[in-house]
CSV table of C-alpha atoms and ligand atoms in Angstrom, one decimal:
chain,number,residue,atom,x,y,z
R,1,UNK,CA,94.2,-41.0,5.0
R,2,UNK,CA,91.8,-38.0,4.6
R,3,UNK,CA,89.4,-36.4,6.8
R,4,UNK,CA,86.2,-34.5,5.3
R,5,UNK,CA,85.7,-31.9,7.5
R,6,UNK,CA,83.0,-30.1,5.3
R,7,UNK,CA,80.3,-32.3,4.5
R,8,UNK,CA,80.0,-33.2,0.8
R,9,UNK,CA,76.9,-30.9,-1.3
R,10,UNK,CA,76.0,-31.4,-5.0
R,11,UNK,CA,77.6,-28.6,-6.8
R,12,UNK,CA,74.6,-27.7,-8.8
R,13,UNK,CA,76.2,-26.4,-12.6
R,14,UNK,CA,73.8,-23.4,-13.2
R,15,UNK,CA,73.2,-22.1,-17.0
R,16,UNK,CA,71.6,-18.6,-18.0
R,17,UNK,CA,69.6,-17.2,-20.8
R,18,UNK,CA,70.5,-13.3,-21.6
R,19,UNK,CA,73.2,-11.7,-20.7
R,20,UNK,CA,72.0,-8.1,-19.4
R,21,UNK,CA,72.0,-6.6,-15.8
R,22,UNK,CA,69.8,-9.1,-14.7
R,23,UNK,CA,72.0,-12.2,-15.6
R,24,UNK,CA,74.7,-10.3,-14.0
R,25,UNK,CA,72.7,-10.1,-10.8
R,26,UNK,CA,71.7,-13.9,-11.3
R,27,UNK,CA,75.3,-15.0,-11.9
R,28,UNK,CA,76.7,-13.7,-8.8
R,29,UNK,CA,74.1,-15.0,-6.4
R,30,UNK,CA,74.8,-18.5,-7.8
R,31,UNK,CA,78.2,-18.0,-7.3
R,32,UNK,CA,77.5,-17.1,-3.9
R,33,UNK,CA,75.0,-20.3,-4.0
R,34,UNK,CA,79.0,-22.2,-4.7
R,35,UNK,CA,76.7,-23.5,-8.1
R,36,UNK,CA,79.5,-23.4,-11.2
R,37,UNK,CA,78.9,-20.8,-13.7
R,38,UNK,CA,78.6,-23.5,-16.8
R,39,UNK,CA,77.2,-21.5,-19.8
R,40,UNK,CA,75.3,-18.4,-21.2
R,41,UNK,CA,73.3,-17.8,-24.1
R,42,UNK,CA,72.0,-14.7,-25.4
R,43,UNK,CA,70.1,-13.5,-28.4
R,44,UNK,CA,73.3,-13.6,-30.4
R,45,UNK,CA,76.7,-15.7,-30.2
R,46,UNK,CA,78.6,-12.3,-29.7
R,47,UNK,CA,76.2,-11.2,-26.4
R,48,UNK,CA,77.0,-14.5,-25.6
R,49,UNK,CA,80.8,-14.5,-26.0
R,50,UNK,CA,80.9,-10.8,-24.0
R,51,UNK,CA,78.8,-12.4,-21.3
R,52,UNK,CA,80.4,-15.1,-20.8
R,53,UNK,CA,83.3,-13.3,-20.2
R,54,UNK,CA,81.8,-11.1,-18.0
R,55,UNK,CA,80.2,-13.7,-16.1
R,56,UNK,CA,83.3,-15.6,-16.4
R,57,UNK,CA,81.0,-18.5,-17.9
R,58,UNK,CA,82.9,-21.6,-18.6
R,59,UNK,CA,80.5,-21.9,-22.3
R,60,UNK,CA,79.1,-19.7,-24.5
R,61,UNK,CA,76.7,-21.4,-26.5
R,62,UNK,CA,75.2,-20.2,-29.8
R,63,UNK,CA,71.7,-20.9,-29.0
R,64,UNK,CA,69.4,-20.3,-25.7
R,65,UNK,CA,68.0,-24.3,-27.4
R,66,UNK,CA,71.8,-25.5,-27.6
R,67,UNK,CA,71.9,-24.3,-23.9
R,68,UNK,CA,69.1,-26.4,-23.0
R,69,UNK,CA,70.1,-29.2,-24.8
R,70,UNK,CA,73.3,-29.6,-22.7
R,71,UNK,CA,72.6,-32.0,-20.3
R,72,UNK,CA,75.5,-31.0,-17.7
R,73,UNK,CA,73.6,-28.0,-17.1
R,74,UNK,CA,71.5,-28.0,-13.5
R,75,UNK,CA,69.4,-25.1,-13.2
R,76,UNK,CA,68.5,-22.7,-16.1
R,77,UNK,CA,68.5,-18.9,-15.5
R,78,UNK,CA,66.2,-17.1,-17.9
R,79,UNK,CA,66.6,-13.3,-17.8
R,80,UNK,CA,65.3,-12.4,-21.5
R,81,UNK,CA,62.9,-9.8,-22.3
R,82,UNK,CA,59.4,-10.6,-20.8
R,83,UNK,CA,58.0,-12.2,-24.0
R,84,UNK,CA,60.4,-14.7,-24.2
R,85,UNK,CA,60.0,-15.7,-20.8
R,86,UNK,CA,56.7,-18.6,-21.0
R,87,UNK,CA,58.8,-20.2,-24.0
R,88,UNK,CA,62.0,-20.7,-22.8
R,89,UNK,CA,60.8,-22.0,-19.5
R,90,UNK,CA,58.7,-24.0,-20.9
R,91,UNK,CA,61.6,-25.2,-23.9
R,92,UNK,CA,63.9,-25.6,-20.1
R,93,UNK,CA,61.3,-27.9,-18.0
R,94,UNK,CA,60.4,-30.0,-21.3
R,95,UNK,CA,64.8,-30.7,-20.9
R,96,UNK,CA,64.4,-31.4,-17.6
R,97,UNK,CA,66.5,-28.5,-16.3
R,98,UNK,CA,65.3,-26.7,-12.7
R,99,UNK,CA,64.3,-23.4,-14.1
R,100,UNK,CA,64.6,-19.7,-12.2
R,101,UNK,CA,62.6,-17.6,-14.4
R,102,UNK,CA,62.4,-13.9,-14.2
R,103,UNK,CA,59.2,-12.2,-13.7
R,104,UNK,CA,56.7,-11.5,-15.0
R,105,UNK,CA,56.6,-15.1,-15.1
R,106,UNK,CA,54.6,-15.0,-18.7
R,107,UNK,CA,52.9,-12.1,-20.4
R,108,UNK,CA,49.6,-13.9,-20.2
R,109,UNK,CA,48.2,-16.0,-17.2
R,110,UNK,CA,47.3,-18.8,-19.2
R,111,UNK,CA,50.4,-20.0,-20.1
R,112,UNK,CA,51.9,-19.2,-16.5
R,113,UNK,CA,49.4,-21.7,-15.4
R,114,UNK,CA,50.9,-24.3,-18.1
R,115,UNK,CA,53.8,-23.8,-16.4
R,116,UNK,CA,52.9,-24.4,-12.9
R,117,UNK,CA,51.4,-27.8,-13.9
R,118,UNK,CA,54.6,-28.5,-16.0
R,119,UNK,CA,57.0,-28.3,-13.4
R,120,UNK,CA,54.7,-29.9,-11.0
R,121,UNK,CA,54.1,-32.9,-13.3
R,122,UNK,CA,58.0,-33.1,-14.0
R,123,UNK,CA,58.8,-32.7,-10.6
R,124,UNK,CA,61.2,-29.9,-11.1
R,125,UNK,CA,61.8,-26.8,-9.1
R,126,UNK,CA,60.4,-23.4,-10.4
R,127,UNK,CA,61.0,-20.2,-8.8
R,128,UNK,CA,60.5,-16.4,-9.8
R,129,UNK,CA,63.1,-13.9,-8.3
R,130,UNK,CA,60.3,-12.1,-5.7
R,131,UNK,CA,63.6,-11.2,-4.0
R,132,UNK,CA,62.0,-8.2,-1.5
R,133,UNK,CA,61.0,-11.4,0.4
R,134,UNK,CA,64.4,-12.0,1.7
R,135,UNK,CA,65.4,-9.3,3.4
R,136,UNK,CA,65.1,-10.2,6.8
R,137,UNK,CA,63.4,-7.3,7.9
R,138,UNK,CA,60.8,-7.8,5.3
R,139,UNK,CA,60.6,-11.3,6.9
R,140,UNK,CA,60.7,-10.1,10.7
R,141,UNK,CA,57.4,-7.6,8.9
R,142,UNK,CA,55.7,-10.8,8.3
R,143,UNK,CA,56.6,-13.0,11.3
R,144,UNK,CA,55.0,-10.0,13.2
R,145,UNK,CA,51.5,-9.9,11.4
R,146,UNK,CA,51.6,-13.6,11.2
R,147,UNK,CA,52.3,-13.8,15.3
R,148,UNK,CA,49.2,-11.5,15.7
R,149,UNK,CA,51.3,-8.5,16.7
R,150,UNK,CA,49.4,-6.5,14.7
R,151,UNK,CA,46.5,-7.7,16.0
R,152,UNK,CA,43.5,-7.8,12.7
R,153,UNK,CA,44.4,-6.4,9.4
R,154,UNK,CA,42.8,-3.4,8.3
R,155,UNK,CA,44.6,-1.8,5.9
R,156,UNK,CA,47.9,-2.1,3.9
R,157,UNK,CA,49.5,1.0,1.9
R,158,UNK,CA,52.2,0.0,-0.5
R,159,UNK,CA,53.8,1.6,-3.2
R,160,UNK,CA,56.7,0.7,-5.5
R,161,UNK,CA,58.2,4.3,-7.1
R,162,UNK,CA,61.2,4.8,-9.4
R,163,UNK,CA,61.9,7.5,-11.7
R,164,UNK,CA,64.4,5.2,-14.6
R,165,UNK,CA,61.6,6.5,-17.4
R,166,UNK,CA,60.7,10.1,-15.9
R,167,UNK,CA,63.2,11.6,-18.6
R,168,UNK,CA,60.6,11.1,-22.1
R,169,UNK,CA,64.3,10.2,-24.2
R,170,UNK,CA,64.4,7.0,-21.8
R,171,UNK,CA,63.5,3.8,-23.5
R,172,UNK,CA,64.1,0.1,-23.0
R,173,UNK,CA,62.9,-3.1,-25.3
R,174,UNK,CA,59.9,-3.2,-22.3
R,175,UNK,CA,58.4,0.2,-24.0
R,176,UNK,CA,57.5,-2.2,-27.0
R,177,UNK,CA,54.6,-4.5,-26.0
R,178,UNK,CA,55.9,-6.9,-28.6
R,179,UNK,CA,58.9,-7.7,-26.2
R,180,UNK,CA,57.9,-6.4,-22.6
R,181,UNK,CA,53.8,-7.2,-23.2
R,182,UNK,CA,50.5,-5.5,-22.3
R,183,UNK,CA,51.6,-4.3,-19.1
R,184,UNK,CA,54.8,-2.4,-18.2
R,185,UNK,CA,55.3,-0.5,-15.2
R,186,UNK,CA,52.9,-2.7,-13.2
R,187,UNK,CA,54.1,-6.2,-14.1
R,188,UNK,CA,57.7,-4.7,-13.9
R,189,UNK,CA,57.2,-3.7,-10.5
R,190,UNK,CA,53.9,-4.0,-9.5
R,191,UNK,CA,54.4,-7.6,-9.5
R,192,UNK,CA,56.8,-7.3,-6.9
R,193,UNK,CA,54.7,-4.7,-4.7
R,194,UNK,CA,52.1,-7.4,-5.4
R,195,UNK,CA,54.0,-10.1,-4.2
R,196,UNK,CA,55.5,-8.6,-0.9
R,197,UNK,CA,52.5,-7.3,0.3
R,198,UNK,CA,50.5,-10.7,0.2
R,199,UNK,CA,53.5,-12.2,1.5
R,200,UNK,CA,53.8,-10.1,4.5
R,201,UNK,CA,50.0,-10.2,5.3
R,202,UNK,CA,49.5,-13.4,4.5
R,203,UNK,CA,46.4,-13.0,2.3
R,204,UNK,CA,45.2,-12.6,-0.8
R,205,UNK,CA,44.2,-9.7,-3.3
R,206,UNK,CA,40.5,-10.5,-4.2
R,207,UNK,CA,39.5,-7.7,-6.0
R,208,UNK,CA,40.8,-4.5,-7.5
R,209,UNK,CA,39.9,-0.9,-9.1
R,210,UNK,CA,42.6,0.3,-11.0
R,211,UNK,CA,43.6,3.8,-13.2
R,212,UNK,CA,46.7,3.5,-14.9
R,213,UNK,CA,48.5,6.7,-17.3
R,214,UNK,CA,51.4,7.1,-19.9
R,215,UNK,CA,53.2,9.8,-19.2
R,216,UNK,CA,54.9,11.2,-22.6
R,217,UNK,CA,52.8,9.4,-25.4
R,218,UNK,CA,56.0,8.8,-27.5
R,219,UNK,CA,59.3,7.1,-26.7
R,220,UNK,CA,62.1,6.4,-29.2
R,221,UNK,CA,60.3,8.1,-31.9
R,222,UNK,CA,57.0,5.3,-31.0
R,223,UNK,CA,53.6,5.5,-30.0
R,224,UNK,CA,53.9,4.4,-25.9
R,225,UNK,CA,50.9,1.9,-25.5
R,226,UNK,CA,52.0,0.5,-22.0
R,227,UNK,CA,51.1,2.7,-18.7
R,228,UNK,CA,53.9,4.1,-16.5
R,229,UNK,CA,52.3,4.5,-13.3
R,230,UNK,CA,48.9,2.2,-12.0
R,231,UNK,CA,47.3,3.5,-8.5
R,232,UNK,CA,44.7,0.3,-7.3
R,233,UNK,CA,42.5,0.2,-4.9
R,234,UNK,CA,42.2,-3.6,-3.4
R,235,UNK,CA,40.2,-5.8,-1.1
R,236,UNK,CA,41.5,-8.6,0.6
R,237,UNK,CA,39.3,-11.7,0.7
R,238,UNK,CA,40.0,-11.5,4.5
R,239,UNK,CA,38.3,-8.0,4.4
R,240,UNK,CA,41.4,-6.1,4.7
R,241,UNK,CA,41.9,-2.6,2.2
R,242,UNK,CA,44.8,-1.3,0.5
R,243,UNK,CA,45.8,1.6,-1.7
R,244,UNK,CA,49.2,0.3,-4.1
R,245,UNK,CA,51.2,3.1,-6.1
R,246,UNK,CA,53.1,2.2,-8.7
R,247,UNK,CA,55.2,4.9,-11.2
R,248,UNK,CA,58.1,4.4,-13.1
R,249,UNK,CA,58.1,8.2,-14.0
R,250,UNK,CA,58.8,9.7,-10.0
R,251,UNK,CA,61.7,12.0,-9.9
R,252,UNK,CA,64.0,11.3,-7.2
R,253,UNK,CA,62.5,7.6,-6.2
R,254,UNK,CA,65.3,5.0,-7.7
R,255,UNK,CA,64.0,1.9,-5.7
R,256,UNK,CA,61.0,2.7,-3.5
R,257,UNK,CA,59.0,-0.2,-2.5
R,258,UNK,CA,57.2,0.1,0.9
R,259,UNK,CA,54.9,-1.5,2.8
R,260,UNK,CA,52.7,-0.7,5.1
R,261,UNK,CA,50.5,-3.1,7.2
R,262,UNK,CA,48.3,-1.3,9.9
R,263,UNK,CA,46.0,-3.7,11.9
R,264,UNK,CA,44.0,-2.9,14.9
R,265,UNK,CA,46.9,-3.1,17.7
R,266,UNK,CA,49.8,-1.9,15.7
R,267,UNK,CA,51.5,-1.2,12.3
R,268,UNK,CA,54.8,-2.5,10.7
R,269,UNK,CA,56.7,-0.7,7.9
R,270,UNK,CA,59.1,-1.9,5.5
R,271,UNK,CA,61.1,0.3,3.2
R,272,UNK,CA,63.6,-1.6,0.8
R,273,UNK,CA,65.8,1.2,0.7
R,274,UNK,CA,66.5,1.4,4.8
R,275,UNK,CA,66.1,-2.7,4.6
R,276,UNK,CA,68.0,-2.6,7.6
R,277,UNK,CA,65.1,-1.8,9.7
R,278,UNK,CA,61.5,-2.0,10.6
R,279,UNK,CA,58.6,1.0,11.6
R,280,UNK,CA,56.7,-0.3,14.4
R,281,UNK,CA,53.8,2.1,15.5
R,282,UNK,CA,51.1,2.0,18.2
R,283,UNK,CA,49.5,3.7,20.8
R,284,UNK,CA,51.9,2.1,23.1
R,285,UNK,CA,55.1,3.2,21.5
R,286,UNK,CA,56.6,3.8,18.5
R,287,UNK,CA,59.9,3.4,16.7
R,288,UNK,CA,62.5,1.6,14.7
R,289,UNK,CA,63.2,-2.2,15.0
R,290,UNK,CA,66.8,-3.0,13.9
R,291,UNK,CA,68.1,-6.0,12.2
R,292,UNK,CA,69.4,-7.7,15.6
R,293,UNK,CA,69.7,-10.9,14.4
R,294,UNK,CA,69.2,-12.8,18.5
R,295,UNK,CA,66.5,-10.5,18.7
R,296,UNK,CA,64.9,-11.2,15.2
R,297,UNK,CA,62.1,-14.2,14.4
R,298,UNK,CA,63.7,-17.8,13.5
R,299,UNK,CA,63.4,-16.8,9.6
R,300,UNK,CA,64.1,-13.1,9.6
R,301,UNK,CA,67.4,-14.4,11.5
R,302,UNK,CA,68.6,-17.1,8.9
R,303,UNK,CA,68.6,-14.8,6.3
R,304,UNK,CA,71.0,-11.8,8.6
R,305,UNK,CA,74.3,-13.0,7.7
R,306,UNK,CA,76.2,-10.5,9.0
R,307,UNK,CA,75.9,-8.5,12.6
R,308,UNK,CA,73.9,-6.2,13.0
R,309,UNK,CA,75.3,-2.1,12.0
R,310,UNK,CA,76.8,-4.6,8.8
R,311,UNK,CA,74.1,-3.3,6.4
R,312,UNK,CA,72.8,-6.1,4.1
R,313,UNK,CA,71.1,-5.0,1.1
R,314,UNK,CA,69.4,-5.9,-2.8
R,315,UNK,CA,72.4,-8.1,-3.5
R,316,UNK,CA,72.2,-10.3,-0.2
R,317,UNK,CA,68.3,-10.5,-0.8
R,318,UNK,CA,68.9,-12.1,-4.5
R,319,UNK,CA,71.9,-14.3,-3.1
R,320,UNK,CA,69.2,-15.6,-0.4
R,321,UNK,CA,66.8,-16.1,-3.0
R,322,UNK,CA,68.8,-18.1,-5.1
R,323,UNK,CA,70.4,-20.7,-2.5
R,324,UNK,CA,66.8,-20.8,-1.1
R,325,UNK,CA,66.1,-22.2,-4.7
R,326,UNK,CA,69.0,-24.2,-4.7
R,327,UNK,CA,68.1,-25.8,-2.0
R,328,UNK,CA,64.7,-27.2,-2.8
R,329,UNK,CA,66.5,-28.4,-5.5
R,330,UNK,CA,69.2,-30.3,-3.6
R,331,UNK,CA,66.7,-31.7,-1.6
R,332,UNK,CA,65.5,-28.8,1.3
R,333,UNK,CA,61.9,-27.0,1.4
R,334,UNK,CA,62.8,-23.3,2.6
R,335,UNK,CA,59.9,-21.1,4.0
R,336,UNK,CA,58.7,-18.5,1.6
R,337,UNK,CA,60.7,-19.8,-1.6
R,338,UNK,CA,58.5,-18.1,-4.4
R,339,UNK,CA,57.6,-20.5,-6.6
R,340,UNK,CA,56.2,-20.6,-10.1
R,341,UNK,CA,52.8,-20.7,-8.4
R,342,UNK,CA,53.8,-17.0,-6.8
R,343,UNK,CA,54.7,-16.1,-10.8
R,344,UNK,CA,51.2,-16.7,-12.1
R,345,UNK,CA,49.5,-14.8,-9.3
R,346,UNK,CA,51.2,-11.8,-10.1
R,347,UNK,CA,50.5,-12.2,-13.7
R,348,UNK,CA,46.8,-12.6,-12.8
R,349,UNK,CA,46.5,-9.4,-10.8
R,350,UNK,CA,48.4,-7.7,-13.1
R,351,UNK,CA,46.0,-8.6,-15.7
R,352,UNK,CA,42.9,-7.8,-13.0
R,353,UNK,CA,44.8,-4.4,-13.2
R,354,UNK,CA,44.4,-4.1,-16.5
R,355,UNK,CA,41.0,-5.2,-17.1
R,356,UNK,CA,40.3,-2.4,-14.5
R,357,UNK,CA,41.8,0.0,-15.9
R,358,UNK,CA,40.4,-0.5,-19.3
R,359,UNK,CA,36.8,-1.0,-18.2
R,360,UNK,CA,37.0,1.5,-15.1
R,361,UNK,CA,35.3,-1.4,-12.9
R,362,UNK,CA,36.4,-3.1,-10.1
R,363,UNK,CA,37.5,-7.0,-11.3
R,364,UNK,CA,37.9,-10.1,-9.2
R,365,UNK,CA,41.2,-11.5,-9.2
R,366,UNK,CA,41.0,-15.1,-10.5
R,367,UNK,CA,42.4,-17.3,-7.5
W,401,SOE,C1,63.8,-2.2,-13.3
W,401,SOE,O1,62.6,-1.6,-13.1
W,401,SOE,C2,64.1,-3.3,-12.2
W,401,SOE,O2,65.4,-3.7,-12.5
W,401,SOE,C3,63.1,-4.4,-12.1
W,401,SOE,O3,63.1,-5.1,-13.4
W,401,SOE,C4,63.5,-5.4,-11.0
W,401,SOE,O4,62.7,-6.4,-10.9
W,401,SOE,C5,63.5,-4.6,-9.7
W,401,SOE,O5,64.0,-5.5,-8.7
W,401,SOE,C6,64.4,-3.4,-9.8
W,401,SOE,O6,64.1,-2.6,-10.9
């Protein structure tokens, strides 16, 4: 006779599209997820040979469509370049496949919002990696406003910074609008900045004024058509302003997204490089919360898996993301799990960025 001592889970057989840093990242937070690496498919059967092997994929498939057509697969990873993204999500609900698509969720909002109402009509699960959300001090950041510890939103100041394209030789397939589309820095980025500030305050942009520039006007011997940097001014429809930075061209800034809430009792701070700690002001005091798991909010202390002086960091936040998504699809409904839904609204303000920026007006952002 046996005992189980562990109780049975599905082990969900997880497939990925592209085989770059991003798959790499994706691969070893399903891993962590205990999801079997089943296959990999890249733009060509070499890339998806060397990924596979890098992955430690059990299949490397030809095709990203002979992928999809293999019915043992779960949950489909696509980390192409952003063009590719609406069609091969769309190619993966249309199999039936739980999809985890990489953002920006499609390089125009109308078919993100086909995709919502596809994997809503098939009843599959459909997330975008807005992995900022889960580190837990980014979580304890929104417990707090949410609690009313901040007492009424005034003002948010956020910026995402990294300096990857400062150097004018740096290039990547997202300086070609063909591949990366219209925007670049902002929905690299942006969309994240975007993301974890509603998220924390728990409202929504309304309306923006943006100015966007290109730094060196020729990359890889081509005409650069896509901005670098975006500042925006916003509204929230809850009244609420904000100022949002966003630069891919800042020397010295590798990963800088903050986020700054001030409301009219206090302010809370999150900076994804010290993600081990929150910036609480006010008149009262001042100082640095750390991750203390028993002395964190209920969510904020699922997601610390380790004591506190153990620092978690990008890694544990993707890992989170992805059994999060993993769950919902095993049954579960995690808090904060952003969804397909959470795709196309950065896609939208992205484009409210860019309509700004070209017509030097402020623009609604469609709801
Ligand atoms: C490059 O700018 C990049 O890898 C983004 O594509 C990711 O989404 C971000 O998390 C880190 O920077």
């Amino acid at each position: 006779m046996t005992t189980d001592v562990i109780p049975r889970v599905a082990t969900l057989r997880a497939g990925f599209i592209g085989g770059g840093f991003m798959a790499a990242v994706h691969s070893r937070a399903a891993r962590a997820a205990r999801a079997e690496i089943a296959a990999i498919a890249s733009s060509t059967t070499a890339g998806a040979r060397a990924a596979a092997e890098a992955l430690g994929a059990e299949t490397a498939f030809d095709t990203p469509a002979d992928l999809l057509a293999d019915d043992d697969v779960d949950v489909v990873h696509v980390c192409t370049p952003n063009a590719s993204h609406a069609a091969i999500a769309r190619a993966a609900l249309e199999a039936g496949h739980h999809v985890v698509c990489e953002k920006p969720l499609a390089t125009a909002s109308t078919d993100a919002a086909a995709l919502v109402a596809l994997a809503a009509e098939r009843g599959l699960v459909a997330t975008v990696p807005f992995v900022y959300r889960f580190h837990p001090m980014a979580r304890e950041a929104r417990a707090r406003v949410a609690a009313g510890e901040t007492g009424r939103v005034l003002s948010v100041h956020g910026a995402y910074l990294q300096d990857w394209m400062a150097d004018p030789a740096s290039d990547d397939w997202r300086v070609d609008p063909e591949s990366g589309g219209p925007s670049r820095a902002f929905a690299d980025i942006g969309s994240h900045l975007v993301d974890l500030v509603e998220f924390i305050v728990g409202d929504r942009i309304a309306r923006v004024q943006a100015t966007t520039r290109i730094a060196h006007a020729e990359r890889g011997g081509r005409e650069v058509r896509t901005e670098d940097l975006a500042a925006v001014l916003a509204e929230f429809a809850g009244g609420a302003i904000a100022t949002l930075l966003v630069s891919q061209v800042a020397p010295g800034h590798k990963n800088g997204l903050v986020v700054e809430v001030s409301g009219t009792d206090r302010s809370v701070r999150f900076e994804q490089e010290r993600p081990e700690e929150l910036w609480v002001g006010g008149n009262d005091g001042t100082g640095l919360v750390a991750r203390e798991p028993g002395a964190l909010s209920p969510d904020a202390a699922r997601l610390s898996l380790v004591p506190a002086g153990h620092p978690m960091g990008y890694q544990d936040a993707f890992n989170a993301f992805v059994a999060d998504t993993y769950a919902a699809i095993t049954g579960g409904a995690p808090d904060g799990l952003p969804t397909f839904a959470d795709g196309l609204r950065a896609v939208r303000v992205t484009e409210a960025v860019l309509a700004s920026a070209a017509s030097g007006t402020w623009q609604e952002v469609v709801a």
